[in-house]
Amino acid sequence: MTDNKELNSPGYEIPEDLQHAVSITTIDRLYNWGRRWSVWPMMFGLACCAIEMIAAQAARYDLARFGMEVMRPSPRQSDLMIVAGTVTKKMIPAIVRLYNQMPEPKYVVAMGACASGGGPFKEGYNVVAGVDKFVPVDVYIPGCPPTPQALTAGLMKLQEKIDKESIRKVRWYQKGADSVELPIPVLGPDLMDPRRYNEIKMLAAKPAEPATESKA
Amino acid sequence: MYGKGIIKGLGVTLKRFADTYLDDIQWWGRRYYKAEGIAHRSSKDTRGVFTVQYPEEKLPVPEEFRYVPFLVYDDGTDGGKEVRCTSCGICAKVCPPQCIWIVRSNDPQTGRPIPEPTEFFIDADICMNCGFCAEYCPFDAIIMDHDYEIASYQRNVFNMQQLLKPASYYKSIRPLNYQRNDEERRAKEAAKAAKAGAAS
Amino acid sequence: MTTLVETETLDLAARFPGSAAADTRPGYSDWIVNKDKLVEVATTLRDEFGYDLLSHVTGVDYFPDKMEVVYEAFKTTGGPGVLFKVQVPRVDPIEVPSVTPIWPGAEFQEREIWDLYGIKFTNHPDLRRILMWEGFEGHPLRKDWHEPFYEEDFKPLKSRWPDGKYVSSEDKNPYKDNLQFPQNFDPEKVKIDGEAPLYDTLQKYTTVDGGIKTDHIIVNMGPQHPSTHGVFRAAVVLDGETIVSLKPVMGYLHRNHEKIGERNTFLQNMPYTDRLDYFNSMSNNWGYSLAVEKLMNIKVAERAEYLRVIMAELSRIQNHLILIGMLLNDLGAYFTPALYAFEERELILDIFEATSGTRMMCNYHRFGGVSRDLPEGVLEKIRGLVEDRLPRKADEFDRLLTENEIFISRMKGVKVMDAEDAVKYSITGPVLRAAGVPYDVRRAQPYGIYDRFDFDVALRHNGDLYDNYLIRLDEIRQSIRILQQAVKQMPEGPINSQKPQYQVRVPAGEAYGRIEAPKGELGYYVISTGKPNPWRYHVRAPSFINITALEKMCVGKKIADFVVILGVLDIVLGELDR
């Protein structure tokens, strides 16, 4: 397989008679190689895209070829959250909570237009315009919905990203950088992000502009 | 007999397991990585392993397949790009989630609108791939793309430079549509020329 | 029950002089009923005239002067329905008596109207918000309520062309996001517990009387749970493993379909309907095009009628296959049946993709026909599937599952619903037919060209889980039968009776178009004022209305059965929450 070749570190000469028995690599490469072929996604579907995600898991596209077939219903056992579908204000507290519960290293793929930026439902009153407003997203896959092949292409993009990681630089091994829990958004008269309480208070105190003011 | 149903069910699974090898032998050497093999695996006669080995082999997309739209340009005589779009705005009007933004400019001298759009944006994170823009475009200037491998590390708002693709690309992905549109255009131009000839 | 009045014409005005009058607005039909007499009229319609199935209840905001609540009831023996409306002045508090005591199937729909329109239903057993959370500001479907990203009342938006400089909606909003707050709102001072009303409702079930000290516990299943089929949540009160009470909580995928639909033009709604029941975009399109074609009063091209039938029936087959596969997954058989089902689904989706352009979001119908003809070779593919492969595979599923002893012991005898209750709760689709009511819109009020085909309405009588599984297999076989006829009979010809146009003219009036979707009766109630955009666009979603009876179905059963009941109910969240 080509990837085993990549795993072998060039740069060091291996004597010819040892080549069939010895292989030299770096910790980084070994670590990334192990990680990229065993990304376990969370069994977590929101809307239409989830069906294409299931289709990608099923026989025809078979994500098992990428070591991604183990869909875990529990966030505690998963490495990857495929946000597949429209993120609503009512759902986002649960999504952030799930993200917090995932052990690091953790990745997020925004699958489809809705998860990436609100999609066709962006103008709706109950829709979060992109999951990246609350959780950090690694790969964005446009499409409505992305076909299973497009999803696979996106997941390969994630693998490429994992390849570039270095064990010395990744945030979860940094000193003092223990995984900080994201604050859970609160449902009030509208969705409230605890990080923005002061801003909301300040802006709400301003006299309303007629163009954006709503009469409930 | 108790357990008969379970045995029967297991029989079905076993048969499918055997089918895998039978089909592999029958299609020896032609089953994978070949257009013929992929077609067989997508037909009603497929048995056994159903998997398409993406990305080594790709499931061919049909001509009508639609993903995010792009803008078509023809190669101009002077080597420049002749953008087909006339900024008539039909695509922006018909777009259900309203993800198309078009700036139409006026000629500073005559004050008349310039056909070519000054700016053209499609927010791919709103686009619902419905295909209305391409369907109702009177100039075949906006076409639904076949390229689905466009995942990226950031949000996608495409501007005109990113959206423009040559007519030859359009021809390569949708030969039948291209041919039909081309004939229509020629007929229209011929009619126009005949009219102009008759008038003069 | 009193004896049914056997009349062809129903004259409510004569039956209730002074409190019911014919709706004489141009394009409208049937009756306007006095608010005080509503309950009486409804009871009479059900008991005397035999309109036993309440199809849908919805609100309409005739801004600025009145609100209207629209009811439509049908007879399970078939035929056209009766539409009756209650009009109330648009001054808060707006109150209308609830019809839930007469038709329990109205319970969630009335909650939805309260949530989205702010119409209070007196005498309603449990009037809480349903799609939005408790504490949300405003009633979104009111015409004078605007969302944070509001630009204009109607599309196309002027900011897109001819001076369409790209500005994201976020940049136009003061909060730089899809947010709006009341004047002088302070998030730190206001504490809203959106969950409190739910737990208050459940409170009465948690106390246990009698000798030993024991407790009922409340378990929340969902919104993230592998067997709730999406972001559905159920708050379950348990006594050991037995369900004492259960309240569905929804709205986690409420995508504001109807609000967006009222801003869209008529055509623009078509791709949005794809995203309702995302397994069956082909049949979703149909219901909507039926409603609008009724308003426009146009005929559908002959070939297009056949294409519609073919696509809708293929869609039904793949829907039922997935249901069976996923059901087994829920039952613990893990993935094998689901994988088998997905194989057949892929072959059907190939046909959708080749014809319409995408696998799932087909956007195939146009008013008066369909968007594209079958490409070369696709008819052969369909023929191959319906003559050869699908019948074979239906038999294979039969062999794989039907006699499996574990399967039977989990499914047989676990009652979902009996016929009488099913009708009361407005359940439609396979679940109703599995309970022994032969009600299928394709036969009860044929649309399209279904009257030309020879097929049986699949029917089972026990109403248990096993029957609910079997009826899916029956329906697959009946669909194959229809398809075989349709493929043989399909004529050549144009695929659209209208010229392609992006702005259709729709005369003022109301129309309700309904079809037999794989999940039940899918209907669209559309009101046009003659403008390019609908005034009201309501979806009668079978998943949403079928779920009303979930509590009734589950009480007294084990928690493990709940998962299976939810599985056979065949809900899909895109449609349930809209």
mmCIF file of N, CA, C and O in Angstrom, chain C residues 173-201:
data_model
loop_
_atom_site.group_PDB
_atom_site.id
_atom_site.type_symbol
_atom_site.label_atom_id
_atom_site.label_comp_id
_atom_site.label_asym_id
_atom_site.label_seq_id
_atom_site.Cartn_x
_atom_site.Cartn_y
_atom_site.Cartn_z
ATOM 1 N N ASN C 173 -27.162 42.348 10.495
ATOM 2 C CA ASN C 173 -27.835 42.249 11.778
ATOM 3 C C ASN C 173 -26.982 42.882 12.874
ATOM 4 O O ASN C 173 -25.766 42.707 12.877
ATOM 5 N N PRO C 174 -27.587 43.638 13.783
ATOM 6 C CA PRO C 174 -26.768 44.283 14.817
ATOM 7 C C PRO C 174 -26.000 43.289 15.684
ATOM 8 O O PRO C 174 -24.918 43.614 16.168
ATOM 9 N N TYR C 175 -26.542 42.094 15.896
ATOM 10 C CA TYR C 175 -25.850 41.112 16.729
ATOM 11 C C TYR C 175 -24.864 40.278 15.919
ATOM 12 O O TYR C 175 -24.258 39.351 16.442
ATOM 13 N N LYS C 176 -24.754 40.575 14.648
ATOM 14 C CA LYS C 176 -23.859 39.844 13.737
ATOM 15 C C LYS C 176 -24.152 38.353 13.725
ATOM 16 O O LYS C 176 -23.268 37.509 13.601
ATOM 17 N N ASP C 177 -25.394 38.030 13.920
ATOM 18 C CA ASP C 177 -25.784 36.628 13.906
ATOM 19 C C ASP C 177 -27.304 36.563 13.754
ATOM 20 O O ASP C 177 -27.970 37.583 13.739
ATOM 21 N N ASN C 178 -27.809 35.356 13.661
ATOM 22 C CA ASN C 178 -29.244 35.170 13.488
ATOM 23 C C ASN C 178 -29.957 35.365 14.835
ATOM 24 O O ASN C 178 -30.534 34.448 15.387
ATOM 25 N N LEU C 179 -29.890 36.556 15.354
ATOM 26 C CA LEU C 179 -30.384 36.806 16.710
ATOM 27 C C LEU C 179 -31.189 38.090 16.775
ATOM 28 O O LEU C 179 -30.943 39.036 16.041
ATOM 29 N N GLN C 180 -32.118 38.124 17.695
ATOM 30 C CA GLN C 180 -32.776 39.383 18.038
ATOM 31 C C GLN C 180 -33.288 39.274 19.472
ATOM 32 O O GLN C 180 -33.687 38.213 19.926
ATOM 33 N N PHE C 181 -33.232 40.375 20.175
ATOM 34 C CA PHE C 181 -33.636 40.359 21.580
ATOM 35 C C PHE C 181 -34.560 41.539 21.849
ATOM 36 O O PHE C 181 -34.500 42.548 21.161
ATOM 37 N N PRO C 182 -35.410 41.408 22.851
ATOM 38 C CA PRO C 182 -36.268 42.540 23.197
ATOM 39 C C PRO C 182 -35.421 43.728 23.665
ATOM 40 O O PRO C 182 -34.282 43.565 24.096
ATOM 41 N N GLN C 183 -36.011 44.900 23.574
ATOM 42 C CA GLN C 183 -35.331 46.121 24.008
ATOM 43 C C GLN C 183 -34.885 45.992 25.466
ATOM 44 O O GLN C 183 -35.619 45.486 26.313
ATOM 45 N N ASN C 184 -33.665 46.429 25.721
ATOM 46 C CA ASN C 184 -33.094 46.443 27.074
ATOM 47 C C ASN C 184 -33.051 45.063 27.728
ATOM 48 O O ASN C 184 -33.211 44.926 28.930
ATOM 49 N N PHE C 185 -32.829 44.075 26.932
ATOM 50 C CA PHE C 185 -32.783 42.717 27.460
ATOM 51 C C PHE C 185 -31.426 42.466 28.108
ATOM 52 O O PHE C 185 -30.391 42.855 27.574
ATOM 53 N N ASP C 186 -31.445 41.853 29.264
ATOM 54 C CA ASP C 186 -30.187 41.522 29.926
ATOM 55 C C ASP C 186 -30.118 40.017 30.153
ATOM 56 O O ASP C 186 -30.846 39.468 30.982
ATOM 57 N N PRO C 187 -29.269 39.320 29.403
ATOM 58 C CA PRO C 187 -29.261 37.852 29.480
ATOM 59 C C PRO C 187 -28.927 37.319 30.872
ATOM 60 O O PRO C 187 -29.320 36.208 31.213
ATOM 61 N N GLU C 188 -28.203 38.115 31.659
ATOM 62 C CA GLU C 188 -27.800 37.574 32.956
ATOM 63 C C GLU C 188 -28.927 37.655 33.992
ATOM 64 O O GLU C 188 -28.925 36.941 34.977
ATOM 65 N N LYS C 189 -29.861 38.571 33.766
ATOM 66 C CA LYS C 189 -30.933 38.739 34.755
ATOM 67 C C LYS C 189 -32.104 37.810 34.482
ATOM 68 O O LYS C 189 -32.753 37.335 35.394
ATOM 69 N N VAL C 190 -32.378 37.582 33.188
ATOM 70 C CA VAL C 190 -33.564 36.800 32.854
ATOM 71 C C VAL C 190 -33.219 35.320 32.889
ATOM 72 O O VAL C 190 -32.319 34.871 32.203
ATOM 73 N N LYS C 191 -33.919 34.598 33.701
ATOM 74 C CA LYS C 191 -33.700 33.154 33.725
ATOM 75 C C LYS C 191 -34.947 32.474 33.188
ATOM 76 O O LYS C 191 -36.034 32.626 33.718
ATOM 77 N N ILE C 192 -34.756 31.748 32.109
ATOM 78 C CA ILE C 192 -35.890 31.047 31.537
ATOM 79 C C ILE C 192 -35.595 29.564 31.596
ATOM 80 O O ILE C 192 -34.546 29.118 31.142
ATOM 81 N N ASP C 193 -36.497 28.810 32.184
ATOM 82 C CA ASP C 193 -36.323 27.374 32.188
ATOM 83 C C ASP C 193 -37.309 26.773 31.208
ATOM 84 O O ASP C 193 -38.478 26.551 31.523
ATOM 85 N N GLY C 194 -36.845 26.547 30.016
ATOM 86 C CA GLY C 194 -37.726 26.052 28.965
ATOM 87 C C GLY C 194 -38.239 24.654 29.222
ATOM 88 O O GLY C 194 -39.231 24.223 28.659
ATOM 89 N N GLU C 195 -37.539 23.917 30.078
ATOM 90 C CA GLU C 195 -37.918 22.529 30.313
ATOM 91 C C GLU C 195 -38.998 22.398 31.385
ATOM 92 O O GLU C 195 -39.656 21.373 31.466
ATOM 93 N N ALA C 196 -39.151 23.443 32.193
ATOM 94 C CA ALA C 196 -40.047 23.337 33.351
ATOM 95 C C ALA C 196 -41.468 22.903 32.986
ATOM 96 O O ALA C 196 -42.007 21.989 33.624
ATOM 97 N N PRO C 197 -42.095 23.513 31.968
ATOM 98 C CA PRO C 197 -43.476 23.101 31.674
ATOM 99 C C PRO C 197 -43.588 21.624 31.306
ATOM 100 O O PRO C 197 -44.570 20.972 31.636
ATOM 101 N N LEU C 198 -42.554 21.105 30.630
ATOM 102 C CA LEU C 198 -42.583 19.688 30.267
ATOM 103 C C LEU C 198 -42.587 18.823 31.517
ATOM 104 O O LEU C 198 -43.403 17.913 31.670
ATOM 105 N N TYR C 199 -41.667 19.144 32.434
ATOM 106 C CA TYR C 199 -41.587 18.320 33.642
ATOM 107 C C TYR C 199 -42.798 18.526 34.539
ATOM 108 O O TYR C 199 -43.219 17.609 35.239
ATOM 109 N N ASP C 200 -43.381 19.710 34.493
ATOM 110 C CA ASP C 200 -44.632 19.923 35.232
ATOM 111 C C ASP C 200 -45.710 18.978 34.720
ATOM 112 O O ASP C 200 -46.484 18.405 35.495
ATOM 113 N N THR C 201 -45.757 18.856 33.391
ATOM 114 C CA THR C 201 -46.765 17.975 32.807
ATOM 115 C C THR C 201 -46.548 16.533 33.236
ATOM 116 O O THR C 201 -47.487 15.784 33.478
#
